Amino acid sequence: GYTLTNSFSASHGGKFPIRISFTDLRNKGITPTSTFKRNNLNLSNTGHITKKLEYAAKFTYADQRAYNRVNQSNGHNAARNIIMMPRNVSTESMMNYEDSSENEQVWYTNWGWIGNPFFTVERNVNQDQRKRYIGNLSLNHQTKEWLSIMGRMDNFNENRHNRIASRSFTSPNGEFSDETIDFLEVNADYLISAKKKLRTNWEISGNLGGNTMYQRRKIHSQSGRNLIEHGVYELENVAPANRTDRSFLYERRINSTYGSVQVAYKNYLYFDMTGRNDWTSTLPKENNSYFYPSASASYVFSEHATKLPRFITFGKLRASIAQVGKDADPYQLQIGYDSLTTVDGVALSHIRNPFPLVDLKPEKKRSYEIGMDLRFFLDRVALDFTYYHATTTNQILTSSVSAASGY
């Protein structure tokens, strides 16, 4: 196999500098028919709208296509099929992988998971394509503080196809699956930053910001088995009892506000405090707001002490305590149904979430840490010690439900 990468870039300066770059990557795997291709296009532009207001814009487009990625472990992995072959079966004898009726030729017929490696790479194919768009636009205004406003967008669309060829040994009538994934995430941020020196020895800085995030994921999947017509991998070529057609939609929104303060004294004593509050759409209204703070301190004694041994280059003591909040996946608060295939023309569904979590609370993790960093002999030897303890409350976990319960 081989990998080739070629790139091109051009830029233009002046009042509104712009840069464009393009990268082409091509890979041919060591497994026959396995290929991968990716193209990246990047555009960026910066400039000043006024003397104190500047902007920065960036756009990225990525297109990747893969054909016949190597399957892992199961019987549709060509490498596995070769490993399972005994020494008295030559690889050359398997190169004629089909008979005159296009049936797969195998060396062993008593186990359905033994396949011909050449048939696997030529007929049991898979392919996927992803197109991704990433945009970023920011405005920065410099007064006594910094005011930063930014918008971000990330969108990708992915198509996947997998098949086990009809007339294969493992699936004589064939089967296939198709899946389309459409993902979108939009962020809007603002940030106000300030920094000030107090007298000679103290310095204080702080940030105040916010974010609103919207996320959407659409999934449409189709699958079928026992093809009616040989070699036609379409849902219309499968009897209704042997096909599935599902669509999923996931949406969530999180609004956040956050802030931080940093205090430094004489470049050897530091204090940091942060706080963040999130409002999420995936928790009940009475529990959808949660706050999580943190605080830390560090003492660089090598910058303060005057009588340290000469072999100590650097020394620091540190301690911190923090809390992190987390919401749940969408749609945990109500009963949901997944559609299944039909039986004799009757549509079936099963309950995806049999017990709605109407009083679901945000998961919180609290931790504290103490540590010490030491460096000796002009940084030739280093010692780093850390003690860490974490406790999680209201942990959100999934568990299976006994079929005997009726669900």
PDB file of N, CA and C in Angstrom, residues 36 64-69 126-130 158-161:
ATOM      1  N   PHE A  36      -8.701   4.970   0.392  1.00  0.00           N
ATOM      2  CA  PHE A  36      -9.193   6.100   1.190  1.00  0.00           C
ATOM      3  C   PHE A  36      -8.720   7.389   0.522  1.00  0.00           C
ATOM      4  N   GLN A  64     -14.233  13.245   2.525  1.00  0.00           N
ATOM      5  CA  GLN A  64     -13.477  11.988   2.592  1.00  0.00           C
ATOM      6  C   GLN A  64     -14.335  10.839   2.090  1.00  0.00           C
ATOM      7  N   ARG A  65     -13.685   9.936   1.389  1.00  0.00           N
ATOM      8  CA  ARG A  65     -14.367   8.775   0.802  1.00  0.00           C
ATOM      9  C   ARG A  65     -13.511   7.541   1.057  1.00  0.00           C
ATOM     10  N   ALA A  66     -14.148   6.521   1.588  1.00  0.00           N
ATOM     11  CA  ALA A  66     -13.440   5.264   1.865  1.00  0.00           C
ATOM     12  C   ALA A  66     -14.180   4.124   1.175  1.00  0.00           C
ATOM     13  N   TYR A  67     -13.411   3.202   0.653  1.00  0.00           N
ATOM     14  CA  TYR A  67     -13.981   2.025  -0.003  1.00  0.00           C
ATOM     15  C   TYR A  67     -13.318   0.782   0.558  1.00  0.00           C
ATOM     16  N   ASN A  68     -14.146  -0.111   1.049  1.00  0.00           N
ATOM     17  CA  ASN A  68     -13.689  -1.404   1.556  1.00  0.00           C
ATOM     18  C   ASN A  68     -12.708  -1.273   2.723  1.00  0.00           C
ATOM     19  N   ARG A  69     -13.149  -0.559   3.764  1.00  0.00           N
ATOM     20  CA  ARG A  69     -12.374  -0.583   5.007  1.00  0.00           C
ATOM     21  C   ARG A  69     -12.323  -2.025   5.508  1.00  0.00           C
ATOM     22  N   ASN A 126     -17.812  -2.526   1.480  1.00  0.00           N
ATOM     23  CA  ASN A 126     -18.407  -1.447   2.267  1.00  0.00           C
ATOM     24  C   ASN A 126     -17.822  -0.137   1.771  1.00  0.00           C
ATOM     25  N   GLN A 127     -18.560   0.912   1.930  1.00  0.00           N
ATOM     26  CA  GLN A 127     -18.079   2.225   1.529  1.00  0.00           C
ATOM     27  C   GLN A 127     -18.759   3.300   2.363  1.00  0.00           C
ATOM     28  N   ASP A 128     -18.062   4.399   2.555  1.00  0.00           N
ATOM     29  CA  ASP A 128     -18.629   5.516   3.298  1.00  0.00           C
ATOM     30  C   ASP A 128     -18.073   6.812   2.746  1.00  0.00           C
ATOM     31  N   GLN A 129     -18.878   7.854   2.872  1.00  0.00           N
ATOM     32  CA  GLN A 129     -18.502   9.185   2.411  1.00  0.00           C
ATOM     33  C   GLN A 129     -18.954  10.202   3.442  1.00  0.00           C
ATOM     34  N   ARG A 130     -18.069  11.131   3.795  1.00  0.00           N
ATOM     35  CA  ARG A 130     -18.415  12.183   4.745  1.00  0.00           C
ATOM     36  C   ARG A 130     -18.024  13.540   4.170  1.00  0.00           C
ATOM     37  N   GLU A 158     -22.921  12.144   6.402  1.00  0.00           N
ATOM     38  CA  GLU A 158     -22.185  10.898   6.167  1.00  0.00           C
ATOM     39  C   GLU A 158     -23.126   9.823   5.634  1.00  0.00           C
ATOM     40  N   ASN A 159     -22.664   9.121   4.617  1.00  0.00           N
ATOM     41  CA  ASN A 159     -23.400   7.995   4.044  1.00  0.00           C
ATOM     42  C   ASN A 159     -22.561   6.732   4.171  1.00  0.00           C
ATOM     43  N   ARG A 160     -23.192   5.652   4.642  1.00  0.00           N
ATOM     44  CA  ARG A 160     -22.488   4.387   4.827  1.00  0.00           C
ATOM     45  C   ARG A 160     -23.244   3.270   4.115  1.00  0.00           C
ATOM     46  N   HIS A 161     -22.505   2.352   3.529  1.00  0.00           N
ATOM     47  CA  HIS A 161     -23.110   1.195   2.859  1.00  0.00           C
ATOM     48  C   HIS A 161     -22.273  -0.039   3.170  1.00  0.00           C
TER      49      HIS A 161
END
